[in-house]
Short mmCIF file of C-alpha atoms in Angstrom, two decimals:
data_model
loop_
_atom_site.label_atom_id
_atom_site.label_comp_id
_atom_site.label_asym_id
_atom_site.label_seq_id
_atom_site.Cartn_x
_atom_site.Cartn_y
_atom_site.Cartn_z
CA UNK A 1 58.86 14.10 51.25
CA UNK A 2 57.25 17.40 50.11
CA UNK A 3 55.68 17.60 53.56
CA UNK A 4 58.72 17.24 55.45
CA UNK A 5 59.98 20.27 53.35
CA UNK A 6 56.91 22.50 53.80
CA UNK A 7 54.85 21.22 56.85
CA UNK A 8 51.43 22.60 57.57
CA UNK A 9 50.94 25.43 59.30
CA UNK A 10 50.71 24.97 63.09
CA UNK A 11 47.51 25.55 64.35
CA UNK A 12 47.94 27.08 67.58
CA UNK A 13 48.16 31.13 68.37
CA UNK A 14 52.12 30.89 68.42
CA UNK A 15 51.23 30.43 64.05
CA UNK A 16 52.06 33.96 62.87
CA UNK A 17 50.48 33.43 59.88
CA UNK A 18 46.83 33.16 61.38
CA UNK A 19 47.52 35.71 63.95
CA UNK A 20 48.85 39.08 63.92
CA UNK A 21 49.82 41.57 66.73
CA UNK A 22 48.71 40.07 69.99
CA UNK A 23 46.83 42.20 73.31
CA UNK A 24 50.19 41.14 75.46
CA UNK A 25 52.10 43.76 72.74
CA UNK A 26 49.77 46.90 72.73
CA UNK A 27 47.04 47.96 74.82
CA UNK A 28 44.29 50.35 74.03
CA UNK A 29 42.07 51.61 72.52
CA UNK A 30 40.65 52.22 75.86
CA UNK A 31 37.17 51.53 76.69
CA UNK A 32 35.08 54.86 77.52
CA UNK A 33 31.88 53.80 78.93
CA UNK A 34 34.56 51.20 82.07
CA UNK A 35 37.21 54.03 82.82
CA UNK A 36 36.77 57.55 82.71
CA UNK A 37 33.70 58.40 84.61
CA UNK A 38 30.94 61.24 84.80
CA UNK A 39 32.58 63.60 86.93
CA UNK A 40 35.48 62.20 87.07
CA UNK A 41 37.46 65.20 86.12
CA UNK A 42 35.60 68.04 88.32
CA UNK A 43 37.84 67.70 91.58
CA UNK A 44 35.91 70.57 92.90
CA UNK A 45 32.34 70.72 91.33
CA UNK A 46 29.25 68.74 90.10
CA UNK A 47 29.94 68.25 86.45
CA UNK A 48 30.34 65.44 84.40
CA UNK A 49 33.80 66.10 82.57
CA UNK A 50 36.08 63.83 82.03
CA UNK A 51 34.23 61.05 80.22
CA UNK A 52 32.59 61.45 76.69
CA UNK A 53 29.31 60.68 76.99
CA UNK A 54 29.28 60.70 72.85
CA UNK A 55 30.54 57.19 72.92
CA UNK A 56 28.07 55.87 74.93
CA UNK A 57 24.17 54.77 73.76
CA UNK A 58 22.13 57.21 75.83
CA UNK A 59 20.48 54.25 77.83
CA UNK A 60 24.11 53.43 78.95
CA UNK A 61 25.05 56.87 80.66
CA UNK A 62 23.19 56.40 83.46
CA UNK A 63 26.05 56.74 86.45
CA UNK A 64 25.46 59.15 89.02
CA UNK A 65 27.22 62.22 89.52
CA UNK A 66 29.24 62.45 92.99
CA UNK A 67 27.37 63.71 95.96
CA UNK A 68 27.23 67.76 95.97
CA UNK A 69 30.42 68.62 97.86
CA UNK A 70 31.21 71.37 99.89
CA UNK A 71 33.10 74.70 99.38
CA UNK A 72 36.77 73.59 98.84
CA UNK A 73 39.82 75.77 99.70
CA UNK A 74 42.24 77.30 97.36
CA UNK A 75 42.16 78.65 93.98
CA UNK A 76 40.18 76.80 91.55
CA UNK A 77 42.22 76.28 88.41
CA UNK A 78 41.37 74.67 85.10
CA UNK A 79 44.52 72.15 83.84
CA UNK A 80 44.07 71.57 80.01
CA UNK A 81 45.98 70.37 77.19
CA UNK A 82 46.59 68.06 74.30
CA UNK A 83 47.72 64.39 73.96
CA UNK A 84 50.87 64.29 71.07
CA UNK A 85 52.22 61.05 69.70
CA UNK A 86 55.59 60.97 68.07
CA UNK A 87 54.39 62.66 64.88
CA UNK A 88 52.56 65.04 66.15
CA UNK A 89 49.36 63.94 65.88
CA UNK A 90 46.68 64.10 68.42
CA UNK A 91 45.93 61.21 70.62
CA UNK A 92 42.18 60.75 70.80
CA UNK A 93 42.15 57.75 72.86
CA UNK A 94 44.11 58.34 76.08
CA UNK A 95 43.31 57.97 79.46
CA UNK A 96 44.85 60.71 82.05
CA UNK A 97 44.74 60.75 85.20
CA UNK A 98 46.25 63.31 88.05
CA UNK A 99 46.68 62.94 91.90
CA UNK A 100 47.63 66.01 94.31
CA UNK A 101 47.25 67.55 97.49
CA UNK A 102 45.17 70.15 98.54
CA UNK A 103 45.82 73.83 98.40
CA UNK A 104 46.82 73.81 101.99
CA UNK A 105 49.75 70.98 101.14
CA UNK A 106 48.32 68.02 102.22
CA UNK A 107 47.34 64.83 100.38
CA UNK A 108 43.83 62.10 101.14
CA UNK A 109 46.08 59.86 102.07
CA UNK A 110 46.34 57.72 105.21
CA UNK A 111 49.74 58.33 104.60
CA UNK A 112 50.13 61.69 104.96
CA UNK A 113 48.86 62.35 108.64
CA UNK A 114 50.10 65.93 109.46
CA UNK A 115 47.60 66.69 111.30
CA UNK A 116 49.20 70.50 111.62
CA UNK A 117 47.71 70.75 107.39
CA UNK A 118 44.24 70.92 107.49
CA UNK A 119 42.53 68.10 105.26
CA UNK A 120 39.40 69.15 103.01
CA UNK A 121 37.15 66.94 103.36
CA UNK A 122 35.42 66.96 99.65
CA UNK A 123 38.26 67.41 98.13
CA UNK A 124 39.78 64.13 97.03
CA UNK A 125 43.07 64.75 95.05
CA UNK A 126 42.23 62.26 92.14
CA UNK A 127 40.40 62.85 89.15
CA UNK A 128 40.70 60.73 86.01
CA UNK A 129 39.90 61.95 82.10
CA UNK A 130 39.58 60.58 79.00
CA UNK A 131 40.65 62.45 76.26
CA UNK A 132 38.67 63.89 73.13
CA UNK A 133 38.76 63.39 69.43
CA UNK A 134 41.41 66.16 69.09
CA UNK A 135 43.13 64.82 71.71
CA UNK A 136 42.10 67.67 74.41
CA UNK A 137 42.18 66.48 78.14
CA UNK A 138 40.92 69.45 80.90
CA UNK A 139 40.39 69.20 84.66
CA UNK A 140 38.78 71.41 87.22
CA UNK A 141 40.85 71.37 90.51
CA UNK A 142 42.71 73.52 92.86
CA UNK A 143 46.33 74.80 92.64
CA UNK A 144 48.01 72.64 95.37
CA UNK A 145 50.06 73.55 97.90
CA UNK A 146 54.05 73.10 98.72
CA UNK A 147 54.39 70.17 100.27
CA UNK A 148 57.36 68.07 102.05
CA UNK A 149 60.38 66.53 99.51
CA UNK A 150 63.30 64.35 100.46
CA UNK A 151 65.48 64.86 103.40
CA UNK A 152 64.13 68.34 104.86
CA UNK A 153 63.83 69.85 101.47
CA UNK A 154 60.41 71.33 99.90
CA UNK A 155 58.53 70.74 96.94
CA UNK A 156 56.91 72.98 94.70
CA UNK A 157 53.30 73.02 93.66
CA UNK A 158 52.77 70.10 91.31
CA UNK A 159 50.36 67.60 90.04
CA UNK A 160 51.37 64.29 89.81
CA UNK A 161 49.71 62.66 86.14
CA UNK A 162 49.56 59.35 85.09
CA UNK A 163 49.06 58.92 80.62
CA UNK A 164 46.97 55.81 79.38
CA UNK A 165 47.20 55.04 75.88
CA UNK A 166 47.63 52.86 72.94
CA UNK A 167 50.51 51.14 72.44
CA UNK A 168 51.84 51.62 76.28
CA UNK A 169 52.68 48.48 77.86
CA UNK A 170 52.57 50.80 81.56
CA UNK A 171 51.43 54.36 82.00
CA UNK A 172 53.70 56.95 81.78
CA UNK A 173 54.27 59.27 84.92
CA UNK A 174 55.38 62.47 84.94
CA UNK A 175 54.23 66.00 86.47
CA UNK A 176 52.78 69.36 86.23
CA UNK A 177 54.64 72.39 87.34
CA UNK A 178 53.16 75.85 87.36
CA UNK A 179 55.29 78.69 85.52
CA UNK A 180 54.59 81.63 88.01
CA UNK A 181 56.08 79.74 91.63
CA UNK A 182 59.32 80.93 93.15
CA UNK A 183 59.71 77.31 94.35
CA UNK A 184 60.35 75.46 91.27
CA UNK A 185 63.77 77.15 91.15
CA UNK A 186 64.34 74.86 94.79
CA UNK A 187 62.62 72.09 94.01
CA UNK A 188 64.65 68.39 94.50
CA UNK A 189 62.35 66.45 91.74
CA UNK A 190 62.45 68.77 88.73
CA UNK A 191 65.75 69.38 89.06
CA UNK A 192 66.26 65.70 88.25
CA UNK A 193 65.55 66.72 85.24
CA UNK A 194 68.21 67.83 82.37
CA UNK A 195 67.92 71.46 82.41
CA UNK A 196 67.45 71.86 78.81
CA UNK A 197 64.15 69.71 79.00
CA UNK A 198 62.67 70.77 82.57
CA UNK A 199 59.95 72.87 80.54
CA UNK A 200 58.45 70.14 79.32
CA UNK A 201 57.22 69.89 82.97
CA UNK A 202 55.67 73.43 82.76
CA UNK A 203 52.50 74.13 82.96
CA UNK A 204 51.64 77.87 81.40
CA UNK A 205 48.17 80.20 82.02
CA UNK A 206 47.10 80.75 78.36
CA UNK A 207 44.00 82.62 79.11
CA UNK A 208 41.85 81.40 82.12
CA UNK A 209 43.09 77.79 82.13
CA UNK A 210 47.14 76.10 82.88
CA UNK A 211 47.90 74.77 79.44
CA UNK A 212 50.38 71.68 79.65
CA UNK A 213 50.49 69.79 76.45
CA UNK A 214 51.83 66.08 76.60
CA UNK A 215 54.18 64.58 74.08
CA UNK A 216 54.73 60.74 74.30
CA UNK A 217 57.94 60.71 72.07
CA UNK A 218 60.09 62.66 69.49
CA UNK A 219 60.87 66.34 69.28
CA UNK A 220 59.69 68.44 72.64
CA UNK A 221 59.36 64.49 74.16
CA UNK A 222 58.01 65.57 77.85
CA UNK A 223 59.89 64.23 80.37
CA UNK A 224 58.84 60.82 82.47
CA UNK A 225 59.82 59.37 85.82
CA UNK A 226 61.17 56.18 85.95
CA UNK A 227 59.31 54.35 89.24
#
């Protein structure tokens, strides 16, 4: 009878008292040495930002840096900032990445074939980084171009970013705008956005690199696309 009233525990992973939190509820931490890679956040030169080759053995960082490219067009910018959870606190283990066209408007995409927009050819349009422990991400690239929106409407410069990190089921998409361009008063995307919030979408020049700090939830929350 006392069995009937307190059976043993089942002894399967659906038991919570053997297991806790399961991977299909949180993701991360990420793994360094599999997804950021040497280079990976240099869009326009031969360095190896955007990994951390701190958290890999030294026999282990052996990947080759991307073929020298050429000269690519445009200004060269530097896009930095720092990974916020909802307290505040830096994220140390996110993955960012950022996809955009070139400075002359057009993306590496099969899909975009204007062939009116020149295409550089060593300049790619995606770089991925990981971020550090005081949650600082940076990227070299160039400041993009205006390129086409819905209907016949334009877009303003912008860099499309993607945020990897613990306890995100998805990544979290939103964008980069740059404080100094005429166009973002025009432009059909941010002004999706509620008006008191589109700054969180601003990228600002704080000394020689565009500082856009991203916060994943509470107070100053940046804002993210639902696709």
């Amino acid at each position: 009878m006392t069995d009937q009233i307190n059976p043993a525990p089942r002894q399967d992973n659906q038991d919570p008292a053997l297991f806790g939190q399961t991977p299909s509820q949180t993701v991360g931490p990420f793994f360094h040495y599999g997804l950021p890679w040497k280079g990976g956040a240099d869009l326009v030169g031969q360095s190896d930002m955007g990994a951390r080759p701190e958290l890999y053995p030294e026999d282990h960082y052996v990947l080759n840096l991307a073929p020298p490219k050429g000269a690519v067009g445009g200004e060269t910018i530097t896009l930095e900032g720092v990974v916020y959870d909802a307290d505040g606190k830096p994220v140390s283990d996110a993955m960012i990445e950022i996809w955009q066209a070139n400075a002359a408007g057009r993306y590496a995409s099969p899909d975009d074939d204007r062939s009116e927009i020149p295409l550089d050819e060593d300049f790619i349009g995606f770089g991925r980084a990981s971020t550090s422990d005081e949650g600082l991400y940076r990227f070299r690239t160039v400041l993009p171009g205006v390129v086409p929106g819905p209907g016949n409407s334009l877009q303003a410069p912008h860099i499309a970013v993607g945020v990897f990190g613990r306890g995100l089921i998805k990544r979290l998409v939103t964008r980069v705008y740059f404080e100094d361009q005429a166009t973002n008063q025009t432009d059909p995307i941010l002004a999706l956005a509620p008006a008191e919030r589109r700054d969180t979408l601003i990228a600002r020049k704080v000394g020689d690199a565009w500082r856009f700090d991203i916060v994943l939830q509470g107070e100053r929350e940046t804002v993210f696309f639902d696709i």
